[in-house]
PDB file of C-alpha atoms and ligand atoms in Angstrom:
ATOM      1  CA  MET A   3      29.386-135.046  40.122  1.00 42.00           C
ATOM      2  CA  ARG A   4      27.907-138.637  38.951  1.00 43.00           C
ATOM      3  CA  ALA A   5      27.696-141.672  41.543  1.00 45.00           C
ATOM      4  CA  LEU A   6      29.025-144.754  38.607  1.00 57.00           C
ATOM      5  CA  LYS A   7      32.228-144.268  36.987  1.00 73.00           C
ATOM      6  CA  GLN A   8      32.970-145.790  33.821  1.00 79.00           C
ATOM      7  CA  ARG A   9      36.119-146.822  34.729  1.00 93.00           C
ATOM      8  CA  PRO A  10      37.688-148.911  38.075  1.00 94.00           C
ATOM      9  CA  LEU A  11      39.089-147.456  40.610  1.00 97.00           C
ATOM     10  CA  LEU A  12      42.900-148.599  40.941  1.00 98.00           C
ATOM     11  CA  VAL A  13      44.906-147.359  44.310  1.00 98.00           C
ATOM     12  CA  MET A  14      48.340-147.903  43.902  1.00 98.00           C
ATOM     13  CA  GLY A  15      51.222-147.930  46.678  1.00 98.00           C
ATOM     14  CA  ASN A  16      54.811-145.719  45.398  1.00 98.00           C
ATOM     15  CA  TRP A  17      56.721-147.281  48.288  1.00 98.00           C
ATOM     16  CA  LYS A  18      59.670-145.260  47.008  1.00 98.00           C
ATOM     17  CA  MET A  19      63.339-145.722  48.463  1.00 98.00           C
ATOM     18  CA  HIS A  20      61.512-146.706  51.873  1.00 98.00           C
ATOM     19  CA  GLY A  21      62.148-149.237  54.656  1.00 95.00           C
ATOM     20  CA  ASP A  22      64.601-152.493  54.938  1.00 97.00           C
ATOM     21  CA  GLN A  23      63.836-156.598  53.826  1.00 97.00           C
ATOM     22  CA  ALA A  24      62.210-157.257  57.534  1.00 98.00           C
ATOM     23  CA  LYS A  25      59.645-153.767  57.292  1.00 98.00           C
ATOM     24  CA  VAL A  26      58.622-154.336  53.378  1.00 98.00           C
ATOM     25  CA  ARG A  27      57.647-158.021  54.581  1.00 98.00           C
ATOM     26  CA  ALA A  28      56.237-157.150  57.204  1.00 98.00           C
ATOM     27  CA  LEU A  29      53.798-154.104  55.417  1.00 98.00           C
ATOM     28  CA  LEU A  30      53.555-157.093  52.871  1.00 98.00           C
ATOM     29  CA  ARG A  31      51.853-159.685  55.185  1.00 97.00           C
ATOM     30  CA  GLU A  32      49.383-157.316  56.459  1.00 97.00           C
ATOM     31  CA  LEU A  33      47.771-156.272  53.249  1.00 97.00           C
ATOM     32  CA  CYS A  34      48.002-159.998  53.014  1.00 95.00           C
ATOM     33  CA  ALA A  35      45.773-160.478  55.728  1.00 95.00           C
ATOM     34  CA  ALA A  36      43.624-158.027  55.112  1.00 94.00           C
ATOM     35  CA  GLU A  37      40.007-158.991  54.069  1.00 88.00           C
ATOM     36  CA  LEU A  38      39.062-157.307  50.585  1.00 84.00           C
ATOM     37  CA  SER A  39      35.798-156.927  49.631  1.00 80.00           C
ATOM     38  CA  PRO A  40      34.135-158.470  46.150  1.00 72.00           C
ATOM     39  CA  GLY A  41      33.473-154.482  45.028  1.00 79.00           C
ATOM     40  CA  ALA A  42      37.607-153.446  45.621  1.00 90.00           C
ATOM     41  CA  PRO A  43      39.133-151.630  43.437  1.00 95.00           C
ATOM     42  CA  GLU A  44      42.488-152.823  41.699  1.00 96.00           C
ATOM     43  CA  ILE A  45      45.390-152.209  43.834  1.00 98.00           C
ATOM     44  CA  ALA A  46      49.107-152.246  42.996  1.00 98.00           C
ATOM     45  CA  VAL A  47      51.886-152.007  45.658  1.00 98.00           C
ATOM     46  CA  LEU A  48      55.496-150.952  43.790  1.00 98.00           C
ATOM     47  CA  PRO A  49      58.679-152.060  46.224  1.00 98.00           C
ATOM     48  CA  ALA A  50      62.279-150.548  45.429  1.00 98.00           C
ATOM     49  CA  PHE A  51      63.568-153.397  42.557  1.00 98.00           C
ATOM     50  CA  VAL A  52      65.761-155.428  45.353  1.00 98.00           C
ATOM     51  CA  HIS A  53      62.053-156.156  47.048  1.00 98.00           C
ATOM     52  CA  LEU A  54      60.568-157.092  44.264  1.00 98.00           C
ATOM     53  CA  ALA A  55      60.862-160.802  45.091  1.00 98.00           C
ATOM     54  CA  ASP A  56      59.555-160.316  48.108  1.00 98.00           C
ATOM     55  CA  ALA A  57      56.470-158.889  46.801  1.00 98.00           C
ATOM     56  CA  VAL A  58      55.983-161.497  44.362  1.00 98.00           C
ATOM     57  CA  ARG A  59      56.644-163.853  46.678  1.00 97.00           C
ATOM     58  CA  VAL A  60      53.967-162.649  49.342  1.00 97.00           C
ATOM     59  CA  LEU A  61      51.532-161.422  47.313  1.00 96.00           C
ATOM     60  CA  LYS A  62      51.384-164.082  44.243  1.00 96.00           C
ATOM     61  CA  GLY A  63      47.555-165.521  43.869  1.00 94.00           C
ATOM     62  CA  GLY A  64      46.320-162.812  45.886  1.00 93.00           C
ATOM     63  CA  PRO A  65      44.467-159.629  44.758  1.00 94.00           C
ATOM     64  CA  ILE A  66      46.901-157.398  44.806  1.00 96.00           C
ATOM     65  CA  ALA A  67      49.390-156.794  41.810  1.00 97.00           C
ATOM     66  CA  TRP A  68      52.519-155.177  41.733  1.00 98.00           C
ATOM     67  CA  GLY A  69      54.894-153.240  40.192  1.00 98.00           C
ATOM     68  CA  ALA A  70      58.300-151.174  39.738  1.00 98.00           C
ATOM     69  CA  GLN A  71      59.117-147.485  39.981  1.00 98.00           C
ATOM     70  CA  ASP A  72      61.262-147.078  36.472  1.00 98.00           C
ATOM     71  CA  ILE A  73      62.331-148.650  34.088  1.00 98.00           C
ATOM     72  CA  CYS A  74      65.388-148.719  31.463  1.00 98.00           C
ATOM     73  CA  ARG A  75      64.599-147.440  27.667  1.00 97.00           C
ATOM     74  CA  HIS A  76      66.741-150.166  26.414  1.00 98.00           C
ATOM     75  CA  PRO A  77      65.698-154.164  25.946  1.00 96.00           C
ATOM     76  CA  ASP A  78      68.581-154.977  27.304  1.00 96.00           C
ATOM     77  CA  GLY A  79      72.773-155.037  27.383  1.00 97.00           C
ATOM     78  CA  ALA A  80      75.495-152.524  28.579  1.00 98.00           C
ATOM     79  CA  HIS A  81      73.324-150.291  31.125  1.00 97.00           C
ATOM     80  CA  THR A  82      74.666-150.341  34.499  1.00 97.00           C
ATOM     81  CA  GLY A  83      72.470-150.468  37.348  1.00 96.00           C
ATOM     82  CA  ASP A  84      69.252-150.257  35.130  1.00 97.00           C
ATOM     83  CA  VAL A  85      66.687-152.873  34.943  1.00 98.00           C
ATOM     84  CA  SER A  86      64.714-153.853  31.969  1.00 98.00           C
ATOM     85  CA  ALA A  87      60.926-154.355  31.321  1.00 98.00           C
ATOM     86  CA  ALA A  88      61.962-157.733  30.837  1.00 98.00           C
ATOM     87  CA  MET A  89      63.011-158.109  33.855  1.00 98.00           C
ATOM     88  CA  LEU A  90      60.292-156.596  35.246  1.00 98.00           C
ATOM     89  CA  VAL A  91      57.599-159.128  33.333  1.00 98.00           C
ATOM     90  CA  ASP A  92      60.652-162.112  35.181  1.00 98.00           C
ATOM     91  CA  TYR A  93      58.773-160.705  38.299  1.00 98.00           C
ATOM     92  CA  ASN A  94      55.351-160.158  37.030  1.00 98.00           C
ATOM     93  CA  CYS A  95      55.145-157.004  37.724  1.00 98.00           C
ATOM     94  CA  ARG A  96      51.667-155.705  35.968  1.00 98.00           C
ATOM     95  CA  PHE A  97      52.376-151.684  36.106  1.00 98.00           C
ATOM     96  CA  VAL A  98      55.152-149.361  36.339  1.00 98.00           C
ATOM     97  CA  LEU A  99      55.743-145.574  36.883  1.00 98.00           C
ATOM     98  CA  VAL A 100      57.394-143.410  34.299  1.00 98.00           C
ATOM     99  CA  GLY A 101      58.416-139.820  34.214  1.00 98.00           C
ATOM    100  CA  HIS A 102      57.752-139.766  38.421  1.00 98.00           C
ATOM    101  CA  SER A 103      58.927-136.067  39.306  1.00 97.00           C
ATOM    102  CA  GLU A 104      62.042-137.080  41.412  1.00 97.00           C
ATOM    103  CA  ARG A 105      63.451-139.273  38.552  1.00 97.00           C
ATOM    104  CA  ARG A 106      62.289-136.355  36.168  1.00 97.00           C
ATOM    105  CA  ARG A 107      64.368-133.866  39.239  1.00 96.00           C
ATOM    106  CA  SER A 108      66.405-135.962  40.447  1.00 96.00           C
ATOM    107  CA  HIS A 109      67.870-137.901  37.596  1.00 96.00           C
ATOM    108  CA  GLY A 110      67.005-134.762  35.275  1.00 96.00           C
ATOM    109  CA  GLU A 111      64.646-137.416  32.716  1.00 97.00           C
ATOM    110  CA  GLY A 112      63.205-134.900  30.444  1.00 96.00           C
ATOM    111  CA  ASP A 113      59.887-136.372  28.031  1.00 96.00           C
ATOM    112  CA  ALA A 114      62.103-138.027  25.339  1.00 96.00           C
ATOM    113  CA  LEU A 115      63.358-140.629  27.698  1.00 97.00           C
ATOM    114  CA  VAL A 116      60.297-140.746  29.449  1.00 97.00           C
ATOM    115  CA  ALA A 117      58.497-141.006  26.123  1.00 96.00           C
ATOM    116  CA  ALA A 118      60.822-144.260  25.680  1.00 96.00           C
ATOM    117  CA  LYS A 119      60.610-145.892  28.804  1.00 97.00           C
ATOM    118  CA  PHE A 120      56.656-145.396  28.002  1.00 96.00           C
ATOM    119  CA  LYS A 121      57.170-147.334  24.883  1.00 95.00           C
ATOM    120  CA  ALA A 122      59.564-149.783  26.774  1.00 96.00           C
ATOM    121  CA  ALA A 123      57.104-150.838  28.937  1.00 96.00           C
ATOM    122  CA  ARG A 124      54.021-151.221  26.661  1.00 95.00           C
ATOM    123  CA  ARG A 125      55.645-153.068  24.322  1.00 93.00           C
ATOM    124  CA  ALA A 126      57.080-155.110  26.504  1.00 96.00           C
ATOM    125  CA  GLY A 127      53.449-155.732  27.595  1.00 95.00           C
ATOM    126  CA  LEU A 128      53.870-153.976  31.069  1.00 97.00           C
ATOM    127  CA  GLN A 129      51.479-151.334  32.043  1.00 97.00           C
ATOM    128  CA  PRO A 130      53.454-147.754  32.227  1.00 97.00           C
ATOM    129  CA  VAL A 131      52.098-145.238  34.907  1.00 98.00           C
ATOM    130  CA  LEU A 132      52.814-142.171  33.142  1.00 98.00           C
ATOM    131  CA  CYS A 133      53.587-139.332  35.800  1.00 98.00           C
ATOM    132  CA  LEU A 134      52.793-135.459  35.325  1.00 98.00           C
ATOM    133  CA  GLY A 135      52.642-132.730  37.543  1.00 98.00           C
ATOM    134  CA  GLU A 136      53.587-129.208  37.812  1.00 98.00           C
ATOM    135  CA  ASP A 137      55.856-127.277  40.843  1.00 97.00           C
ATOM    136  CA  LEU A 138      54.292-125.014  42.801  1.00 97.00           C
ATOM    137  CA  VAL A 139      56.312-122.009  40.420  1.00 98.00           C
ATOM    138  CA  GLN A 140      54.803-123.188  36.999  1.00 98.00           C
ATOM    139  CA  ARG A 141      50.780-123.003  39.345  1.00 97.00           C
ATOM    140  CA  GLU A 142      51.796-119.652  40.206  1.00 97.00           C
ATOM    141  CA  ALA A 143      52.563-118.275  36.892  1.00 98.00           C
ATOM    142  CA  GLY A 144      49.293-119.976  35.829  1.00 98.00           C
ATOM    143  CA  ARG A 145      51.134-122.481  33.394  1.00 98.00           C
ATOM    144  CA  ALA A 146      50.263-125.171  35.069  1.00 98.00           C
ATOM    145  CA  SER A 147      47.978-126.819  32.632  1.00 98.00           C
ATOM    146  CA  GLN A 148      50.589-125.596  29.781  1.00 98.00           C
ATOM    147  CA  VAL A 149      53.019-127.947  31.259  1.00 98.00           C
ATOM    148  CA  VAL A 150      51.384-131.246  31.791  1.00 98.00           C
ATOM    149  CA  THR A 151      49.613-130.796  28.226  1.00 97.00           C
ATOM    150  CA  ARG A 152      53.307-130.745  26.864  1.00 97.00           C
ATOM    151  CA  GLN A 153      54.111-133.783  29.414  1.00 97.00           C
ATOM    152  CA  LEU A 154      51.698-135.452  27.815  1.00 97.00           C
ATOM    153  CA  GLU A 155      51.825-134.673  24.530  1.00 95.00           C
ATOM    154  CA  ALA A 156      55.282-135.670  24.161  1.00 95.00           C
ATOM    155  CA  VAL A 157      54.627-138.974  24.842  1.00 95.00           C
ATOM    156  CA  LEU A 158      51.182-139.074  22.851  1.00 94.00           C
ATOM    157  CA  ALA A 159      53.425-138.116  19.812  1.00 92.00           C
ATOM    158  CA  SER A 160      55.992-140.868  19.745  1.00 90.00           C
ATOM    159  CA  CYS A 161      52.841-143.458  20.495  1.00 88.00           C
ATOM    160  CA  THR A 162      51.011-145.258  17.999  1.00 88.00           C
ATOM    161  CA  PRO A 163      46.997-145.905  18.378  1.00 83.00           C
ATOM    162  CA  ARG A 164      47.836-149.791  19.976  1.00 84.00           C
ATOM    163  CA  ASP A 165      50.188-148.205  22.600  1.00 86.00           C
ATOM    164  CA  LEU A 166      47.424-145.813  23.497  1.00 84.00           C
ATOM    165  CA  ARG A 167      44.965-148.712  25.082  1.00 80.00           C
ATOM    166  CA  PRO A 168      44.614-148.292  28.078  1.00 85.00           C
ATOM    167  CA  VAL A 169      46.406-145.440  29.600  1.00 91.00           C
ATOM    168  CA  VAL A 170      47.174-144.563  32.909  1.00 97.00           C
ATOM    169  CA  LEU A 171      47.885-141.637  33.644  1.00 98.00           C
ATOM    170  CA  ALA A 172      49.070-140.029  37.464  1.00 98.00           C
ATOM    171  CA  TYR A 173      48.030-135.897  37.923  1.00 98.00           C
ATOM    172  CA  GLU A 174      51.130-135.711  40.821  1.00 98.00           C
ATOM    173  CA  PRO A 175      50.729-131.670  40.985  1.00 98.00           C
ATOM    174  CA  ILE A 176      54.675-131.380  42.493  1.00 97.00           C
ATOM    175  CA  TRP A 177      53.830-128.804  45.593  1.00 97.00           C
ATOM    176  CA  ALA A 178      51.214-131.819  46.525  1.00 97.00           C
ATOM    177  CA  ILE A 179      53.881-134.670  47.032  1.00 97.00           C
ATOM    178  CA  GLY A 180      55.400-135.379  50.137  1.00 94.00           C
ATOM    179  CA  SER A 181      53.786-131.899  51.438  1.00 95.00           C
ATOM    180  CA  GLY A 182      50.958-133.341  53.789  1.00 94.00           C
ATOM    181  CA  ALA A 183      48.501-130.152  51.498  1.00 92.00           C
ATOM    182  CA  ALA A 184      46.371-132.423  48.884  1.00 95.00           C
ATOM    183  CA  ALA A 185      45.388-130.730  45.744  1.00 95.00           C
ATOM    184  CA  GLY A 186      41.673-129.964  46.336  1.00 96.00           C
ATOM    185  CA  ALA A 187      39.244-132.043  44.556  1.00 97.00           C
ATOM    186  CA  GLU A 188      37.758-129.773  42.381  1.00 97.00           C
ATOM    187  CA  GLN A 189      41.071-128.963  41.470  1.00 97.00           C
ATOM    188  CA  ALA A 190      42.190-132.748  40.556  1.00 98.00           C
ATOM    189  CA  GLN A 191      39.099-132.356  38.723  1.00 98.00           C
ATOM    190  CA  GLU A 192      39.893-130.175  36.567  1.00 98.00           C
ATOM    191  CA  MET A 193      43.872-131.200  35.645  1.00 98.00           C
ATOM    192  CA  HIS A 194      41.985-134.631  35.261  1.00 98.00           C
ATOM    193  CA  ALA A 195      39.616-133.335  32.455  1.00 97.00           C
ATOM    194  CA  LEU A 196      42.196-131.210  30.381  1.00 97.00           C
ATOM    195  CA  LEU A 197      44.506-134.311  30.510  1.00 97.00           C
ATOM    196  CA  ARG A 198      41.614-136.337  29.303  1.00 96.00           C
ATOM    197  CA  GLY A 199      40.519-133.987  26.980  1.00 95.00           C
ATOM    198  CA  CYS A 200      44.690-134.273  25.117  1.00 94.00           C
ATOM    199  CA  ILE A 201      43.410-138.085  25.287  1.00 94.00           C
ATOM    200  CA  ALA A 202      39.992-137.472  23.665  1.00 92.00           C
ATOM    201  CA  ALA A 203      41.261-135.620  20.784  1.00 91.00           C
ATOM    202  CA  ARG A 204      42.870-139.043  19.364  1.00 88.00           C
ATOM    203  CA  GLY A 205      40.045-140.968  19.491  1.00 85.00           C
ATOM    204  CA  LEU A 206      36.889-140.476  21.778  1.00 82.00           C
ATOM    205  CA  GLU A 207      37.284-144.500  22.461  1.00 84.00           C
ATOM    206  CA  TYR A 208      41.288-143.855  24.082  1.00 88.00           C
ATOM    207  CA  ALA A 209      39.796-141.092  26.524  1.00 90.00           C
ATOM    208  CA  ARG A 210      37.120-143.425  27.973  1.00 90.00           C
ATOM    209  CA  ASP A 211      39.918-146.007  28.774  1.00 91.00           C
ATOM    210  CA  THR A 212      42.043-143.843  30.349  1.00 95.00           C
ATOM    211  CA  ARG A 213      42.219-144.605  34.047  1.00 97.00           C
ATOM    212  CA  ILE A 214      43.645-141.064  35.457  1.00 98.00           C
ATOM    213  CA  LEU A 215      45.060-140.918  39.494  1.00 98.00           C
ATOM    214  CA  TYR A 216      45.653-138.887  41.669  1.00 98.00           C
ATOM    215  CA  GLY A 217      48.750-138.468  43.630  1.00 98.00           C
ATOM    216  CA  GLY A 218      49.864-135.870  46.530  1.00 98.00           C
ATOM    217  CA  SER A 219      49.129-136.464  50.014  1.00 97.00           C
ATOM    218  CA  VAL A 220      46.380-138.836  49.315  1.00 98.00           C
ATOM    219  CA  CYS A 221      45.765-139.968  52.825  1.00 97.00           C
ATOM    220  CA  ALA A 222      42.183-141.667  54.277  1.00 96.00           C
ATOM    221  CA  GLU A 223      40.634-138.285  54.868  1.00 97.00           C
ATOM    222  CA  ASN A 224      41.158-137.008  51.697  1.00 97.00           C
ATOM    223  CA  ALA A 225      40.435-140.134  49.130  1.00 98.00           C
ATOM    224  CA  ALA A 226      36.841-140.535  49.231  1.00 97.00           C
ATOM    225  CA  ALA A 227      36.301-137.003  48.314  1.00 98.00           C
ATOM    226  CA  LEU A 228      38.875-137.605  45.153  1.00 98.00           C
ATOM    227  CA  PHE A 229      36.515-140.653  43.961  1.00 97.00           C
ATOM    228  CA  GLU A 230      33.895-139.086  43.954  1.00 96.00           C
ATOM    229  CA  MET A 231      35.153-136.355  41.078  1.00 97.00           C
ATOM    230  CA  PRO A 232      34.372-138.234  37.548  1.00 96.00           C
ATOM    231  CA  ASP A 233      37.621-138.227  35.981  1.00 96.00           C
ATOM    232  CA  VAL A 234      39.483-138.938  39.007  1.00 98.00           C
ATOM    233  CA  ASP A 235      39.721-142.850  38.185  1.00 98.00           C
ATOM    234  CA  GLY A 236      42.131-144.015  41.770  1.00 98.00           C
ATOM    235  CA  VAL A 237      44.782-142.437  43.315  1.00 98.00           C
ATOM    236  CA  LEU A 238      48.899-142.771  43.665  1.00 98.00           C
ATOM    237  CA  VAL A 239      49.639-142.999  46.871  1.00 98.00           C
ATOM    238  CA  GLY A 240      53.598-142.588  48.361  1.00 98.00           C
ATOM    239  CA  GLY A 241      53.400-141.931  52.261  1.00 97.00           C
ATOM    240  CA  ALA A 242      50.391-143.086  53.405  1.00 98.00           C
ATOM    241  CA  SER A 243      51.114-146.462  51.550  1.00 98.00           C
ATOM    242  CA  LEU A 244      53.862-147.042  53.560  1.00 98.00           C
ATOM    243  CA  ARG A 245      50.729-147.500  56.945  1.00 98.00           C
ATOM    244  CA  ALA A 246      49.069-150.513  56.025  1.00 98.00           C
ATOM    245  CA  GLN A 247      46.025-150.177  57.793  1.00 97.00           C
ATOM    246  CA  GLU A 248      46.202-146.464  56.437  1.00 98.00           C
ATOM    247  CA  PHE A 249      46.144-147.304  52.696  1.00 98.00           C
ATOM    248  CA  LEU A 250      43.686-150.676  52.961  1.00 97.00           C
ATOM    249  CA  ALA A 251      41.402-147.126  54.715  1.00 97.00           C
ATOM    250  CA  ILE A 252      42.206-145.827  51.524  1.00 97.00           C
ATOM    251  CA  CYS A 253      41.489-148.923  49.505  1.00 97.00           C
ATOM    252  CA  ARG A 254      37.951-149.313  51.572  1.00 95.00           C
ATOM    253  CA  ALA A 255      37.313-145.879  50.557  1.00 95.00           C
ATOM    254  CA  ALA A 256      37.847-147.163  47.079  1.00 96.00           C
ATOM    255  CA  ALA A 257      35.796-150.105  47.215  1.00 94.00           C
ATOM    256  CA  ALA A 258      32.495-148.034  49.518  1.00 93.00           C
ATOM    257  CA  PHE A 259      32.406-145.948  45.955  1.00 93.00           C
ATOM    258  CA  GLN A 260      32.486-148.469  44.015  1.00 92.00           C
ATOM    259  CA  ALA A 261      29.651-150.485  46.137  1.00 89.00           C
ATOM    260  CA  ARG A 262      26.965-147.851  45.856  1.00 86.00           C
TER     261      ARG A 262
HETATM  262  C1  PEP B 307      54.476-139.654  45.147  1.00 94.04           C
HETATM  263  O1  PEP B 307      55.081-139.402  45.471  1.00 94.04           O
HETATM  264  O2  PEP B 307      54.175-140.411  43.549  1.00 94.04           O
HETATM  265  C2  PEP B 307      53.152-139.228  46.013  1.00 94.04           C
HETATM  266  C3  PEP B 307      52.513-139.958  45.763  1.00 94.04           C
HETATM  267  O3  PEP B 307      53.776-139.352  47.307  1.00 94.04           O
HETATM  268  P1  PEP B 307      52.609-138.754  48.527  1.00 94.04           P
HETATM  269  O4  PEP B 307      52.412-139.125  49.051  1.00 94.04           O
HETATM  270  O5  PEP B 307      53.469-139.222  50.311  1.00 94.04           O
HETATM  271  O6  PEP B 307      52.808-137.299  48.541  1.00 94.04           O
END
């Protein structure tokens, strides 16, 4: 453990397919009204595509950034239902998730497609957040490291050195997502160190700049312990990010850590 991180903390809320216009606007307004200390972490929220315009309207000019939960690998054209990188840039998105386990699972997204989405985001000037994580069967079989390494290497192999700076990863063990049972801080640290080691094999400077978020049942109670870990550079929050005061409490825990 060490008191200071080399990388600024990032707290990101993944709102998934929750809410309607009224609820999302209320959530945005509550976040917007919060006093964020100067030591606050970088904060971002990821509403559904149809709520991005509201996010832009409410959050513009403030300290909270926004982004999207998915992206199309193609730049434009006949891709019904998809949203391109350029469209997200047009909405001033800063971040976009790629390879979230819910998309890998329910949309059959494999490593090659995730790598293509990562590159599409990167080339458009968006910051892709590459999600990686093993399921319970894989963990219990002792294959967690192998699974996340494979997921990461599939993307790294298709990247140029320019694509690698800076990278944001989110380690999200599938068994922890939405379960209320987050990985222990030491357990998360072990996987984050492994992932940083994979990046370091491509150049130490990339490893130093890579932010690795932990995701999976993060809440106000467990966030502070996660921030203590040297390779945990922030959190990706699902359920708890839908409750403004709880999300803000997580942001404050990050700010308190950074202010030390
Ligand atoms: C997620 O799915 O990205 C996530 C972290 O969800 P939750 O916090 O609800 O486990």
